Structure formats: structure tokens, C-alpha cells
CSV table of C-alpha atoms and ligand atoms in Angstrom, one decimal:
chain,number,residue,atom,x,y,z
L,1,MET,CA,101.7,111.3,81.9
L,2,ALA,CA,98.3,112.8,81.1
L,3,HIS,CA,97.1,113.3,84.7
L,4,ILE,CA,100.4,115.0,85.8
L,5,GLN,CA,101.6,117.5,83.3
L,6,THR,CA,105.0,119.2,83.6
L,7,GLU,CA,106.7,122.0,81.7
L,8,LYS,CA,110.1,123.5,82.2
L,9,SER,CA,110.7,127.2,81.6
L,10,GLU,CA,113.0,130.0,82.9
L,11,GLY,CA,114.4,127.7,85.7
L,12,VAL,CA,110.9,126.7,86.9
L,13,LEU,CA,109.5,123.2,86.6
L,14,ARG,CA,105.7,123.6,86.6
L,15,ILE,CA,103.7,120.5,87.8
L,16,GLU,CA,100.0,120.6,87.1
L,17,PHE,CA,97.4,118.2,88.4
L,18,ASN,CA,95.3,117.4,85.4
L,19,ARG,CA,92.4,115.1,86.3
L,20,PRO,CA,89.6,117.6,86.8
L,21,GLU,CA,86.8,115.1,86.2
L,22,LYS,CA,87.9,113.5,89.5
L,23,LYS,CA,88.8,116.7,91.2
L,24,ASN,CA,92.5,115.8,90.6
L,25,ALA,CA,92.3,112.8,93.0
L,26,ILE,CA,95.7,111.2,93.0
L,27,THR,CA,96.1,107.6,91.8
L,28,ALA,CA,99.2,105.4,92.4
L,29,ALA,CA,100.3,106.2,88.8
L,30,MET,CA,100.0,109.9,89.5
L,31,TYR,CA,102.0,109.6,92.8
L,32,GLN,CA,104.7,107.9,90.7
L,33,GLY,CA,104.6,110.7,88.2
L,34,LEU,CA,104.9,113.3,90.9
L,35,ALA,CA,107.8,111.4,92.6
L,36,ASP,CA,109.6,111.0,89.3
L,37,ALA,CA,109.1,114.7,88.5
L,38,LEU,CA,110.6,115.8,91.8
L,39,LEU,CA,113.5,113.4,91.6
L,40,ASP,CA,114.3,114.6,88.0
L,41,ALA,CA,114.0,118.2,89.1
L,42,GLN,CA,116.4,117.6,92.0
L,43,SER,CA,119.1,116.5,89.7
L,44,ASP,CA,118.4,118.8,86.8
L,45,GLU,CA,120.6,121.9,87.0
L,46,GLU,CA,118.2,123.8,84.8
L,47,VAL,CA,115.5,123.5,87.4
L,48,ARG,CA,115.8,125.9,90.3
L,49,VAL,CA,112.3,126.0,91.5
L,50,VAL,CA,109.1,123.8,91.3
L,51,PHE,CA,105.7,125.4,90.9
L,52,VAL,CA,102.8,123.1,91.6
L,53,HIS,CA,99.1,123.9,90.9
L,54,GLY,CA,95.8,122.3,89.9
L,55,LYS,CA,92.8,123.5,87.9
L,56,PRO,CA,90.6,126.4,88.9
L,57,GLU,CA,88.0,123.9,90.1
L,58,ALA,CA,90.4,121.8,92.2
L,59,PHE,CA,93.9,121.7,93.6
L,60,THR,CA,93.5,118.0,94.5
L,61,ALA,CA,90.8,115.9,96.3
L,62,GLY,CA,93.7,113.9,97.8
L,63,ASN,CA,94.2,110.2,97.6
L,64,ASP,CA,92.0,108.5,95.0
L,65,LEU,CA,89.8,106.4,97.3
L,66,GLN,CA,88.9,103.9,94.6
L,67,ASP,CA,92.6,103.3,94.0
L,68,PHE,CA,93.2,102.9,97.7
L,69,ILE,CA,90.4,100.3,98.0
L,70,ALA,CA,91.6,98.4,95.0
L,71,ASP,CA,95.3,98.5,95.8
L,72,PRO,CA,96.0,99.7,99.4
L,73,PRO,CA,99.6,100.7,99.8
L,74,GLN,CA,101.1,97.9,101.9
L,75,ASP,CA,104.8,98.5,101.8
L,76,GLU,CA,107.3,101.4,101.5
L,77,SER,CA,107.8,100.7,97.8
L,78,HIS,CA,104.3,102.1,97.0
L,79,PRO,CA,104.4,105.3,94.9
L,80,VAL,CA,102.6,107.3,97.6
L,81,PHE,CA,105.6,106.7,99.9
L,82,ALA,CA,108.0,107.5,97.0
L,83,PHE,CA,106.2,110.8,96.5
L,84,LEU,CA,106.2,111.6,100.3
L,85,CYS,CA,109.9,110.9,100.5
L,86,ALA,CA,110.8,112.9,97.4
L,87,LEU,CA,108.7,115.8,98.8
L,88,ARG,CA,110.3,115.6,102.2
L,89,ASP,CA,113.8,115.5,100.8
L,90,PHE,CA,113.4,118.0,98.0
L,91,ARG,CA,116.1,120.6,98.4
L,92,LYS,CA,114.9,123.3,95.9
L,93,PRO,CA,112.1,125.6,96.7
L,94,ILE,CA,108.5,124.6,95.9
L,95,VAL,CA,105.8,127.2,95.2
L,96,ALA,CA,102.1,126.1,95.3
L,97,ALA,CA,98.9,127.8,94.0
L,98,VAL,CA,95.7,126.4,95.4
L,99,SER,CA,92.2,126.8,94.2
L,100,GLY,CA,89.1,124.7,94.9
L,101,PRO,CA,89.4,121.7,97.2
L,102,ALA,CA,92.8,120.7,98.7
L,103,VAL,CA,91.9,117.6,100.6
L,104,GLY,CA,94.2,115.3,102.6
L,105,ILE,CA,97.6,115.2,100.9
L,106,GLY,CA,96.4,118.3,99.0
L,107,THR,CA,96.7,120.1,102.3
L,108,THR,CA,99.5,118.2,104.0
L,109,MET,CA,101.9,118.6,101.0
L,110,LEU,CA,101.6,122.4,101.5
L,111,LEU,CA,103.5,121.9,104.8
L,112,HIS,CA,106.5,121.0,102.7
L,113,CYS,CA,106.1,123.9,100.2
L,114,ASP,CA,108.0,127.2,100.7
L,115,LEU,CA,105.5,129.7,99.2
L,116,VAL,CA,101.8,129.0,99.0
L,117,TYR,CA,99.1,131.1,97.4
L,118,ALA,CA,95.4,130.3,97.5
L,119,ALA,CA,92.3,131.7,95.9
L,120,PRO,CA,89.6,133.0,98.3
L,121,GLU,CA,87.3,130.1,97.5
L,122,ALA,CA,90.0,127.4,98.2
L,123,LYS,CA,88.8,124.8,100.7
L,124,PHE,CA,91.3,122.8,102.7
L,125,ALA,CA,90.5,119.6,104.6
L,126,LEU,CA,92.3,116.9,106.6
L,127,PRO,CA,89.6,114.3,106.7
L,128,PHE,CA,91.8,111.4,107.8
L,129,VAL,CA,89.9,110.5,110.9
L,130,ASN,CA,86.6,110.7,109.0
L,131,LEU,CA,88.0,108.1,106.7
L,132,ALA,CA,89.2,106.0,109.6
L,133,LEU,CA,92.8,106.7,108.6
L,134,CYS,CA,95.5,108.8,110.2
L,135,PRO,CA,97.6,111.9,109.3
L,136,GLU,CA,100.4,111.6,106.7
L,137,ALA,CA,103.3,113.5,105.2
L,138,GLY,CA,104.6,114.4,108.7
L,139,SER,CA,101.5,116.5,109.4
L,140,SER,CA,101.0,115.0,112.9
L,141,TYR,CA,104.4,116.7,113.7
L,142,LEU,CA,104.3,119.7,111.4
L,143,LEU,CA,100.8,121.0,111.9
L,144,PRO,CA,100.8,121.3,115.7
L,145,ARG,CA,104.1,123.2,115.4
L,146,LEU,CA,102.6,125.5,112.7
L,147,ALA,CA,99.1,126.1,114.1
L,148,GLY,CA,99.5,125.2,117.8
L,149,TYR,CA,98.2,122.0,119.3
L,150,ALA,CA,94.5,123.1,119.8
L,151,ARG,CA,94.0,124.3,116.2
L,152,ALA,CA,95.9,121.2,114.8
L,153,ALA,CA,93.7,118.9,116.9
L,154,GLU,CA,90.6,120.6,115.6
L,155,LEU,CA,91.7,120.3,112.0
L,156,LEU,CA,93.0,116.7,112.3
L,157,LEU,CA,90.4,115.2,114.7
L,158,LEU,CA,87.2,116.9,113.5
L,159,GLY,CA,88.4,116.9,109.9
L,160,GLU,CA,86.1,119.6,108.8
L,161,PRO,CA,87.0,121.8,105.7
L,162,PHE,CA,88.5,125.2,106.4
L,163,SER,CA,88.8,128.3,104.5
L,164,ALA,CA,91.7,130.1,102.8
L,165,ALA,CA,91.3,132.8,105.5
L,166,HIS,CA,91.8,130.2,108.2
L,167,ALA,CA,94.7,128.7,106.3
L,168,HIS,CA,96.3,132.1,106.2
L,169,GLU,CA,95.6,132.7,109.9
L,170,ILE,CA,97.4,129.5,110.9
L,171,GLY,CA,100.4,130.2,108.6
L,172,LEU,CA,99.7,127.4,106.1
L,173,ILE,CA,99.6,129.9,103.2
L,174,ASN,CA,101.4,133.1,102.4
L,175,ALA,CA,98.6,135.1,100.8
L,176,ILE,CA,95.1,135.0,99.4
L,177,VAL,CA,95.0,136.0,95.7
L,178,PRO,CA,92.0,136.4,93.4
L,179,LEU,CA,91.4,133.3,91.4
L,180,GLU,CA,92.0,135.1,88.1
L,181,GLN,CA,95.5,136.2,89.2
L,182,LEU,CA,96.4,133.0,91.2
L,183,ILE,CA,98.6,131.2,88.6
L,184,ALA,CA,100.3,134.4,87.4
L,185,VAL,CA,101.2,135.3,91.0
L,186,GLY,CA,102.5,131.8,91.8
L,187,ALA,CA,104.4,131.6,88.6
L,188,ALA,CA,105.9,135.1,89.1
L,189,ALA,CA,107.1,134.1,92.7
L,190,ALA,CA,108.6,131.0,91.3
L,191,ARG,CA,110.5,132.9,88.5
L,192,LYS,CA,111.6,135.4,91.1
L,193,LEU,CA,113.1,132.6,93.2
L,194,ALA,CA,114.7,131.1,90.1
L,195,GLN,CA,116.7,134.2,89.5
L,196,LYS,CA,118.3,134.2,92.9
L,197,PRO,CA,121.6,132.5,93.6
L,198,PRO,CA,120.6,128.8,93.7
L,199,ALA,CA,123.1,127.5,96.2
L,200,SER,CA,122.2,130.3,98.6
L,201,VAL,CA,118.4,129.6,98.1
L,202,GLN,CA,118.9,125.8,98.8
L,203,ALA,CA,121.2,126.5,101.8
L,204,THR,CA,118.6,128.8,103.3
L,205,LYS,CA,115.8,126.2,102.8
L,206,ALA,CA,118.0,123.5,104.3
L,207,LEU,CA,118.9,125.7,107.3
L,208,MET,CA,115.2,126.5,108.0
L,209,ARG,CA,114.3,122.8,107.8
L,210,ALA,CA,117.3,121.3,109.5
L,211,SER,CA,115.9,121.4,113.0
L,212,LEU,CA,112.6,119.9,111.8
L,213,MET,CA,114.0,117.0,109.8
L,214,ALA,CA,114.5,114.5,112.6
L,215,GLY,CA,110.9,115.2,113.7
L,216,ILE,CA,109.5,114.9,110.2
L,217,ASP,CA,111.4,111.6,109.6
L,218,SER,CA,110.2,109.9,112.8
L,219,ALA,CA,106.6,111.2,112.4
L,220,MET,CA,106.5,110.0,108.8
L,221,ALA,CA,107.9,106.5,109.7
L,222,ALA,CA,105.2,106.2,112.4
L,223,GLU,CA,102.4,107.6,110.3
L,224,ASN,CA,103.3,105.3,107.4
L,225,ARG,CA,103.1,102.3,109.6
L,226,VAL,CA,99.8,103.3,111.2
L,227,PHE,CA,98.3,104.5,107.9
L,228,ARG,CA,99.0,101.0,106.3
L,229,GLU,CA,97.3,99.3,109.2
L,230,ARG,CA,94.3,101.7,109.2
L,231,LEU,CA,93.8,101.3,105.4
L,232,VAL,CA,92.9,97.7,105.8
L,233,SER,CA,90.9,98.1,109.0
L,234,ALA,CA,87.2,97.4,109.3
L,235,GLU,CA,86.6,101.1,110.1
L,236,ALA,CA,88.3,102.2,106.9
L,237,LYS,CA,86.3,99.6,104.9
L,238,GLU,CA,83.1,101.2,106.3
L,239,ALA,CA,84.3,104.7,105.5
L,240,PHE,CA,85.4,103.9,101.9
L,241,SER,CA,82.2,102.0,101.2
L,242,ALA,CA,80.2,104.9,102.5
L,243,PHE,CA,82.1,107.3,100.1
L,244,LEU,CA,81.5,105.0,97.1
L,245,GLU,CA,77.9,104.6,98.0
L,246,LYS,CA,77.5,108.3,98.7
L,247,ARG,CA,76.2,107.8,102.2
L,248,THR,CA,77.2,108.7,105.7
L,249,PRO,CA,79.5,106.1,107.3
L,250,ASP,CA,78.2,104.4,110.5
L,251,PHE,CA,81.0,103.9,113.1
L,252,ASN,CA,78.6,103.0,115.9
L,253,LYS,CA,79.3,99.3,115.6
L,254,PHE,CA,83.0,99.7,116.3
L,255,SER,CA,84.3,99.5,119.9
J,1,LIG,N1,88.9,109.7,95.2
J,1,LIG,C1,88.2,109.2,94.1
J,1,LIG,N2,87.3,109.9,93.5
J,1,LIG,C2,87.1,111.1,93.9
J,1,LIG,C3,87.8,111.7,95.0
J,1,LIG,C4,88.7,110.9,95.6
J,1,LIG,N3,89.4,111.4,96.7
J,1,LIG,N4,87.3,113.0,95.2
J,1,LIG,C5,86.4,113.2,94.2
J,1,LIG,N5,86.2,112.1,93.5
J,1,LIG,C6,85.3,111.9,92.3
J,1,LIG,C7,83.9,111.8,92.8
J,1,LIG,O1,83.6,110.5,93.2
J,1,LIG,C8,83.1,112.2,91.5
J,1,LIG,O2,83.2,111.1,90.6
J,1,LIG,P1,81.8,110.8,89.7
J,1,LIG,O3,81.6,112.1,88.9
J,1,LIG,O4,82.3,109.7,88.9
J,1,LIG,O5,80.7,110.5,90.7
J,1,LIG,C9,84.0,113.3,91.0
J,1,LIG,O6,85.3,113.1,91.5
J,1,LIG,C10,83.6,114.7,91.3
J,1,LIG,O7,83.5,114.8,92.7
J,1,LIG,P2,82.3,115.4,93.5
J,1,LIG,O8,82.2,114.8,94.9
J,1,LIG,O9,81.0,115.3,92.7
J,1,LIG,O10,82.7,117.0,93.6
J,1,LIG,P3,82.3,118.1,94.6
J,1,LIG,O11,82.7,119.3,94.1
J,1,LIG,O12,80.8,117.9,95.0
J,1,LIG,O13,83.2,117.7,95.9
J,1,LIG,C11,85.2,117.2,97.1
J,1,LIG,C12,84.6,117.8,95.8
J,1,LIG,C13,86.7,117.1,96.9
J,1,LIG,C14,84.8,118.0,98.3
J,1,LIG,C15,84.6,115.8,97.3
J,1,LIG,O14,84.7,115.1,96.0
J,1,LIG,C16,85.3,114.9,98.3
J,1,LIG,O15,85.1,115.1,99.5
J,1,LIG,N6,86.1,114.0,97.9
J,1,LIG,C17,86.8,113.0,98.7
J,1,LIG,C18,88.0,113.7,99.3
J,1,LIG,C19,88.7,112.7,100.2
J,1,LIG,O16,88.2,112.2,101.2
J,1,LIG,N7,90.0,112.5,99.9
J,1,LIG,C20,90.8,111.5,100.6
J,1,LIG,C21,91.7,112.2,101.6
J,1,LIG,S1,92.8,111.0,102.4
């Protein structure tokens, strides 16, 4: 599909967000494209590594809010959940290169990647509470373990954007790379991984994630339930209307 572009070369499936006019905000169709790409990559023996990136101006602005308002995901069959499950269960390594905004799922998906590089100007954000939503992709479980509770609470409750330097400090990314070298560095790391013994690489990833999987599963199940409730809440309606009307939301009326 036009908004999710893929290309296979030298054992690497490259997945590119390609909707720059909307800062690569992810629609339901794009989630399905991403889920399908990961499922195909899982069963395709020629693919040993996935490399995901956006455009210089944006990794992704996260869920497309207009899409969420028009068609809020209300059951597990929605493409957003198909993508989250495919990402959680993906057994091959994922390399990510981030430039520009990485909002919401643009940041939480990185918790499931294996090597992450970011440009100095990259801006991460977890604005779920500001949108009257809740964390997703297992981030309520993974982020406190990665960053410590205090820093995770700051990022998830205040929801303010944070820099590549902070992302590096909390261990969310491996390295900060100048923008003009970012894609080349990410692609080179992906190719390097693709040349290693694939069964050994996958076993190593599985061993590292084994002790986390039960926690990720139960966090994702709980998050998905709460997220669906939050999406149709009056608080979320106010937050989404404010985004569309380009104004500050007013949550004073809620008890
Ligand atoms: N959903 C739908 N449209 C989005 C979007 C999103 N998540 N993020 C950006 N867009 C659209 C904007 O509405 C704008 O559309 P328009 O040109 O038709 O008005 C276009 O993309 C460009 O965005 P803009 O806000 O002008 O770019 P910016 O560089 O000033 O800011 C962001 C970039 C990502 C910081 C800002 O767009 C933003 O905060 N987006 C919302 C992120 C968000 O809350 N995501 C959901 C997480 S759960």
C-alpha cells in the first residue's frame, strides 16, 4: 500500500512509513499493512531482519486521530490490535531508525524493537493521558522496567515530549546518529544482523524476551480493554475535538 512501503533486499525487509503530509499518522489500513508485512516477514525464510523507518520529517505521529474518531477500535479484530500482536510475537530482530516526531505508538513500538537509532532532533512522546486514553503496546509494563517507575510515570502521566538524549539516557534507543547518516546506519545494522546465523539470532531474542512475555501479554490484554473504553469516553471526545479544532482541551468539567 502507498502509505506503508516495503522492500526486501539482502535478508532485510525494509518497512517505511510514507504519509509525510500527515506526519505518518497511522490509519487502520496502515495498521493492517504493518501487521501483514510482519506476518509475511515471519514466515518468509528470505527475511532475517526487519528495518523500520519513516521520513526525515517524521517517524510517525502515532494513531491517526481522525480515523480513531470515525472508527474507534472496539474489538480485538481491529487492525491496531493485529499489528500490536504481530509486533509482540515477532521472532526476528527489528531495527528502527527514528527522526522527527515519534508519538504514541511511534514510541511504544520501539519497546519491541531490538536496535533503535535516532537523529538528534527526534522527539518522542507518550501523550495518552493528554488524549484521555491509556498506554498501549505493553508500555505500562515495559516502560517502568526500562526507565524505572519515576521516569516512566513522568513520561506516561505528564505526556510531555522528550528528546533523543533523554531516550538514550533511559535506554529506549541505542545511539544518536546525525540525520544524514541515520538510514544508512540503521540499514547497515540490519544487514549485519542478517548475516549472522538466523536460528541463533532468533533464539537469543527469544531468550531475552522470555521472562518478559507473560508480563507483556497480561499488560496488553488489560491495556486493550481500558483503551477501548477510554476511546469512547466523554473525556476522549473532548480531547479529540480539541485536537481537530486546534485548541487546548478543557477537562475541568469532568469529575
Ligand atoms: N492524527 C491525524 N492527523 C495528524 C496526526 C494524527 N496523530 N498528527 C498530525 N496530523 C496532521 C495534522 O492535523 C496536520 O494536518 P493538516 O495539515 O491537514 O492540518 C498534519 O498532520 C501536519 O501536522 P502538524 O501538527 O501541522 O505538524 P507539526 O510538525 O506542527 O507537529 C506533531 C507534529 C506530531 C507534534 C503534531 O502533529 C501532533 O502532536 N500530532 C498529534 C500526535 C498525537 O497525539 N498522536 C496520537 C497518539 S495516541
